[in-house]
Coordinates of C-alpha atoms in Angstrom, one line a residue:
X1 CA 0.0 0.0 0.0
X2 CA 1.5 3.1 -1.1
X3 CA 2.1 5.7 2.0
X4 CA 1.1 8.8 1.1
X5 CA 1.8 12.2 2.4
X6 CA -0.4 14.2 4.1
X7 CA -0.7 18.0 5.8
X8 CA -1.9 18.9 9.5
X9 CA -4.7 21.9 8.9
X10 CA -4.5 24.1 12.7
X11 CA -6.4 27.1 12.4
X12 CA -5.6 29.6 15.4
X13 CA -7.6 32.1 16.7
X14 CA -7.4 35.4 19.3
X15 CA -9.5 33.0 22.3
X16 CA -6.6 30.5 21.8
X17 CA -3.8 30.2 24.8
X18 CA -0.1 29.9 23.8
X19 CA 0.4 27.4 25.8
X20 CA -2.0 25.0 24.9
X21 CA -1.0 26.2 21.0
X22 CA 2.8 24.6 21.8
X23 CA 1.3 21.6 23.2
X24 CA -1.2 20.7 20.4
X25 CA 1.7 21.6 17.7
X26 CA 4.1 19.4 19.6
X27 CA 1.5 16.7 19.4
X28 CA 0.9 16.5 16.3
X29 CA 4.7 16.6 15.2
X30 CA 7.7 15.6 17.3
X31 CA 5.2 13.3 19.3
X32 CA 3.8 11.4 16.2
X33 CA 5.2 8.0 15.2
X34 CA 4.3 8.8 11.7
X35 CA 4.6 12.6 11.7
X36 CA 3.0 15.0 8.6
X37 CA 4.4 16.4 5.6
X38 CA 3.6 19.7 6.4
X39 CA 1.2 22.0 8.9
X40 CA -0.6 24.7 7.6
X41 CA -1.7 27.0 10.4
X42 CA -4.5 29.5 10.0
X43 CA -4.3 32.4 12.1
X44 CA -7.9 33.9 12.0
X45 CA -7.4 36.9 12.8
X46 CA -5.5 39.1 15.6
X47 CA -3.9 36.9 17.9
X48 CA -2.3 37.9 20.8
X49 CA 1.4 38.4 21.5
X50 CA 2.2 35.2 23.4
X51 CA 0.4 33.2 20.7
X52 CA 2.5 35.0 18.0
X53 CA 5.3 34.5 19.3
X54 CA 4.7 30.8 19.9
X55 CA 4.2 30.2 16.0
X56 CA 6.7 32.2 15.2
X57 CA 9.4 29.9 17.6
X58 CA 7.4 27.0 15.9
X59 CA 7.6 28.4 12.8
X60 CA 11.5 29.1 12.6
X61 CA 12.3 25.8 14.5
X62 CA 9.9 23.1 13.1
X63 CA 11.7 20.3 11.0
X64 CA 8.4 20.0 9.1
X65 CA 7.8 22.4 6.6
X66 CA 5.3 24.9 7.9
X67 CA 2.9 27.4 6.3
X68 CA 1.2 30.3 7.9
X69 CA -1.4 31.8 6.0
X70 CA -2.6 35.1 8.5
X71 CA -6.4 36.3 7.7
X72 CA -6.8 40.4 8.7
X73 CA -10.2 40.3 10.5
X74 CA -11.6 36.6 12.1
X75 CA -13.7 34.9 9.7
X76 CA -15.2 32.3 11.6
X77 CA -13.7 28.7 11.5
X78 CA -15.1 27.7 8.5
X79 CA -14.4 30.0 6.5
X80 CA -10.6 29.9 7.7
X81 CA -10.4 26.5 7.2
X82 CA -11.9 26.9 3.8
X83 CA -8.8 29.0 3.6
X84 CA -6.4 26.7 5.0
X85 CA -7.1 23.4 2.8
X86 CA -6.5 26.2 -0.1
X87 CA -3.0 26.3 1.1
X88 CA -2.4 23.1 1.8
X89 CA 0.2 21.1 -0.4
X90 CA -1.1 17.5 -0.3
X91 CA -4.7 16.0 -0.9
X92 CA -4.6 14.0 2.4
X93 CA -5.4 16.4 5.4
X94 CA -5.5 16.5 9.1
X95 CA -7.5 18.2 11.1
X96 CA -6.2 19.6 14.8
X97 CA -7.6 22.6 16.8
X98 CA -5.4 24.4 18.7
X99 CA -6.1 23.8 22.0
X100 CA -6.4 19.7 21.7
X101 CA -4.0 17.1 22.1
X102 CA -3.3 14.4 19.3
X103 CA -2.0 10.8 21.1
X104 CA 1.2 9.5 19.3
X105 CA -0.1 6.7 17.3
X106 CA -3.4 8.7 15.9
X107 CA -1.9 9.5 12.4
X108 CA 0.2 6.0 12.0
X109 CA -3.6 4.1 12.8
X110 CA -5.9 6.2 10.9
X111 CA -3.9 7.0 7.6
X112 CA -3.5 3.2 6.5
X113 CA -8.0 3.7 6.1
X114 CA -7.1 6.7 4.3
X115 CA -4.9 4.8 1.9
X116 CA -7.3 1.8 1.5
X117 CA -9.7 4.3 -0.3
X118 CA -11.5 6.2 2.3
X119 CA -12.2 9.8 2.0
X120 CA -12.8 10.8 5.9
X121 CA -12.0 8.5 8.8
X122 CA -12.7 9.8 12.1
X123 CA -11.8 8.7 15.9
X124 CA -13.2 8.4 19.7
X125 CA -11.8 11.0 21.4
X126 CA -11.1 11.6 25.5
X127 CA -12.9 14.6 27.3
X128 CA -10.4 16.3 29.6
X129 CA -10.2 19.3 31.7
X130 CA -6.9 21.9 32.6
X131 CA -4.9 18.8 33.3
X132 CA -4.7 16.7 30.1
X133 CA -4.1 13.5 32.5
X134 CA -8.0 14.3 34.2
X135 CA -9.9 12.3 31.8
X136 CA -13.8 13.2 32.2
X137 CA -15.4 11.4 29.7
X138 CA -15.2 9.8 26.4
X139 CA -16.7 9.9 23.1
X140 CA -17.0 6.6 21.1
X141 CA -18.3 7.5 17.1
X142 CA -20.5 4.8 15.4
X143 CA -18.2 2.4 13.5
X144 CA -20.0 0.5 10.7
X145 CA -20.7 2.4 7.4
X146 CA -24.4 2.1 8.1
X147 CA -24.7 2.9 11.5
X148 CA -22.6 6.1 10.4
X149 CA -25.1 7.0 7.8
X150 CA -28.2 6.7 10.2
X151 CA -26.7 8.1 13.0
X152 CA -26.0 11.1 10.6
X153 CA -29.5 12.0 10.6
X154 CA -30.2 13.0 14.1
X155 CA -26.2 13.8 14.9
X156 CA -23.0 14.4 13.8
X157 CA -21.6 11.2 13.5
X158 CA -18.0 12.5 13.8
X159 CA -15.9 14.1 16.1
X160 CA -14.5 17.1 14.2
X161 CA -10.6 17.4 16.0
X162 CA -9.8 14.0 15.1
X163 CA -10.9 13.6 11.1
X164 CA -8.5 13.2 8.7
X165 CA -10.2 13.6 5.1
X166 CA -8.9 13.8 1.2
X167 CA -9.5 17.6 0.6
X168 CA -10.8 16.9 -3.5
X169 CA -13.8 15.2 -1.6
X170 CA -14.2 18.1 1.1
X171 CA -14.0 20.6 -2.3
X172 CA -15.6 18.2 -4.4
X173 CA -19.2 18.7 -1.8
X174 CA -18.2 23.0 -1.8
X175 CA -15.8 22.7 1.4
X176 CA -17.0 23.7 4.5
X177 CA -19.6 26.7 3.6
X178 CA -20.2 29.3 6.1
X179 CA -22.7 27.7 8.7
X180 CA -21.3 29.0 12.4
X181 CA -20.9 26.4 14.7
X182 CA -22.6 23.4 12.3
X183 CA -19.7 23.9 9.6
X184 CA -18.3 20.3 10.2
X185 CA -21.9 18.6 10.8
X186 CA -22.8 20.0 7.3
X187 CA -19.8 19.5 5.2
X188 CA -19.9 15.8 6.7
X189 CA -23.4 15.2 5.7
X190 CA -22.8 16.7 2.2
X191 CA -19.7 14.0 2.0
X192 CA -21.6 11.1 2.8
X193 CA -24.6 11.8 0.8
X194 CA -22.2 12.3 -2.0
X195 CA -21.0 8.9 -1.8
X196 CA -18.0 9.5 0.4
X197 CA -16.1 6.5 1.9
X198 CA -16.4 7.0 5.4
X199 CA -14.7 5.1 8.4
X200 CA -14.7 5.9 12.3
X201 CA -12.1 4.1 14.8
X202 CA -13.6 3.2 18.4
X203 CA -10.3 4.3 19.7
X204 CA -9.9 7.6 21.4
X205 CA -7.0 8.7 19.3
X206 CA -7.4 12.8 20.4
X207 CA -7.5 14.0 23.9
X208 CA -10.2 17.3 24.0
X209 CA -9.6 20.1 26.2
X210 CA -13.0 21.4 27.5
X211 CA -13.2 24.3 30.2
X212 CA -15.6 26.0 32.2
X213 CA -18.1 27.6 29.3
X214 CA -18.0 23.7 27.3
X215 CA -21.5 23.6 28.1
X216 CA -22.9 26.8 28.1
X217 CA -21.1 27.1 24.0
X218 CA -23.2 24.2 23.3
X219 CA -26.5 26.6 24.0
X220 CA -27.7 29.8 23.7
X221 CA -29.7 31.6 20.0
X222 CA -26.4 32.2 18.3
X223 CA -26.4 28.1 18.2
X224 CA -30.1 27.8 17.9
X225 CA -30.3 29.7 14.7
X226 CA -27.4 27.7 13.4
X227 CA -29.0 24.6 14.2
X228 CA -32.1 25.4 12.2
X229 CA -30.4 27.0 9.5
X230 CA -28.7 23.2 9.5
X231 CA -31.7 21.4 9.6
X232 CA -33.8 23.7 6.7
X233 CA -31.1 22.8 4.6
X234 CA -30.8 19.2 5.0
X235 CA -34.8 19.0 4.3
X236 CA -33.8 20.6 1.2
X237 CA -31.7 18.7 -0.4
X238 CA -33.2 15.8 0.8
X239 CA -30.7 14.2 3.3
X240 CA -33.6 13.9 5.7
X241 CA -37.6 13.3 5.7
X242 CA -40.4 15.9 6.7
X243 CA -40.6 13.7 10.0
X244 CA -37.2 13.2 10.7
X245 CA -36.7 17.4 10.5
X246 CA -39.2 18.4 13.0
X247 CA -37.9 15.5 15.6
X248 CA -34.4 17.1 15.3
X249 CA -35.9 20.5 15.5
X250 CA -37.9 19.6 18.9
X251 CA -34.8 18.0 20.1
X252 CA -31.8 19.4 18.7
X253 CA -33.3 22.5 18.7
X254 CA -34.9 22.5 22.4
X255 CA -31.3 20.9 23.6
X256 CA -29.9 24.4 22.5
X257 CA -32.6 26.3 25.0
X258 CA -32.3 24.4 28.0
X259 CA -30.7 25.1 31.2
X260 CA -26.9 24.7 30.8
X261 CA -27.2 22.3 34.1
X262 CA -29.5 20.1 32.1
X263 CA -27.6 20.4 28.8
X264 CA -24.8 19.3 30.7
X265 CA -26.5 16.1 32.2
X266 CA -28.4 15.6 28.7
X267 CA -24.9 15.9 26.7
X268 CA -23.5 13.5 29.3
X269 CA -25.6 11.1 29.0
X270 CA -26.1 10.6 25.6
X271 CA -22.4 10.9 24.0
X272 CA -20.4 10.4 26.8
X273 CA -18.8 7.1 28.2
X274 CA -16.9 6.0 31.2
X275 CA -13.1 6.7 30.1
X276 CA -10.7 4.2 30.0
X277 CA -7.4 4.3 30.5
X278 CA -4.9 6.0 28.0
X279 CA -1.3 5.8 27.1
X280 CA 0.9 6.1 24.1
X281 CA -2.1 5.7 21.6
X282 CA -4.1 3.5 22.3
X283 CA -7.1 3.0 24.7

């Protein structure tokens, strides 16, 4: 099977802490056992000094080539990395936000899928809090090509920090369009109903950092109009039934308007598991 080379897409923004920046980047680098071809890091926007200075230190002593490509005003993730996969230099990509943490072996166990023919493979990931060894919770993805596909009907049947996808299929499906918040749930769903290969790993291959507002991000009318912009548009073009759009406005929608305390207990209890122990890679 022929290896093929592949970039890390980081997009940066000015709510992101240096130090958690020179953690992720080290992660997904020096710490790999099969490290990238190249990172492309998206600042979006003004960052501030600490963080600048951080990618330029990474920048100037990286062993892997690294591109910056510096947007004047923030554009909103999507649209940054819209921007980013522009720039990158090879078809394979990575995705890694700049505040998570990538285990060692997550690039050497999900690019042989990627080489097999895939076009997005995904992974469980590991809910953590200030210290990445304080495990909270973790987030297993549905595995099997159907159970994706139905699950992609209600939820997002991917966890967005640990995809690595072939960015002709993400441009092939109009990349990740400018949906705030539901940019990854839609470009995902476009993929699949396109005729995407998609695969998920069990494994939490991607530890993510959630703080104090985790919950209260996952609320509030800002999200609520996103999620029904989301769900008009999947009635149109079909992706789901009359029926199956006013259940995920009812729920979807009226998850977004309760009580953070209950969000938090709802959220819990639907996507999150008892963690496991985690090492080098594996779980």
């Amino acid at each position: 099977m022929t290896r093929l080379a592949f970039s890390v897409l980081l997009p940066v923004y000015a709510g992101d802490r240096h130090d958690y920046l020179a953690r992720s980047l080290a992660s997904v680098t020096v710490e790999q056992t099969r490290p990238p071809d190249e990172v492309v890091v998206v600042r979006d926007g003004p960052v501030s000094p600490e963080v600048q200075q951080t990618l330029a230190e990474f920048v100037a002593t990286s062993t892997i080539p690294v591109v910056q490509v510096d947007l004047q005003y923030n554009e909103g993730l999507g649209r940054a990395l819209d921007r980013g996969l522009a720039a990158c230099r090879h078809d394979v990509v990575a995705r890694q936000d700049a505040d998570d943490i990538s285990l060692p072996q997550r690039f050497e166990r999900q690019l042989p899928l990627i080489e097999a023919g895939a076009a997005l493979v995904g992974a469980g990931l590991l809910e953590f809090g200030e210290d990445e060894h304080d495990v909270v919770g973790q987030r297993t993805p549905p595995t099997s090509r159907a159970e994706i596909r139905r699950s992609a009907r209600f939820r997002d049947p991917f966890n967005h920090p640990t995809v690595i996808y072939r960015r002709a299929a993400v441009e092939a499906v109009g990349g990740y369009a400018h949906l705030p918040l539901m940019e990854d749930y839609w470009l995902f769903m476009r993929m699949l109903e396109s005729g995407a290969v998609a695969e998920n790993l069990a494994d939490a291959l991607v530890l993510y950092r959630i703080g104090a507002g985790a919950y209260a991000r996952r609320g509030g009318r800002a999200l609520l109009r996103s999620e029904l912009d989301l769900q008009r548009r999947m009635l149109a073009a079909g992706y789901v039934t009359r029926a199956e759009y006013l259940r995920n406005v009812v729920v979807r929608g009226g998850y977004r308007l309760v009580p953070e305390a209950v969000r938090r207990v709802t959220y819990r209890a639907a996507y999150m598991h008892r963690p496991r122990h985690h090492g080098s890679g594996q779980t």
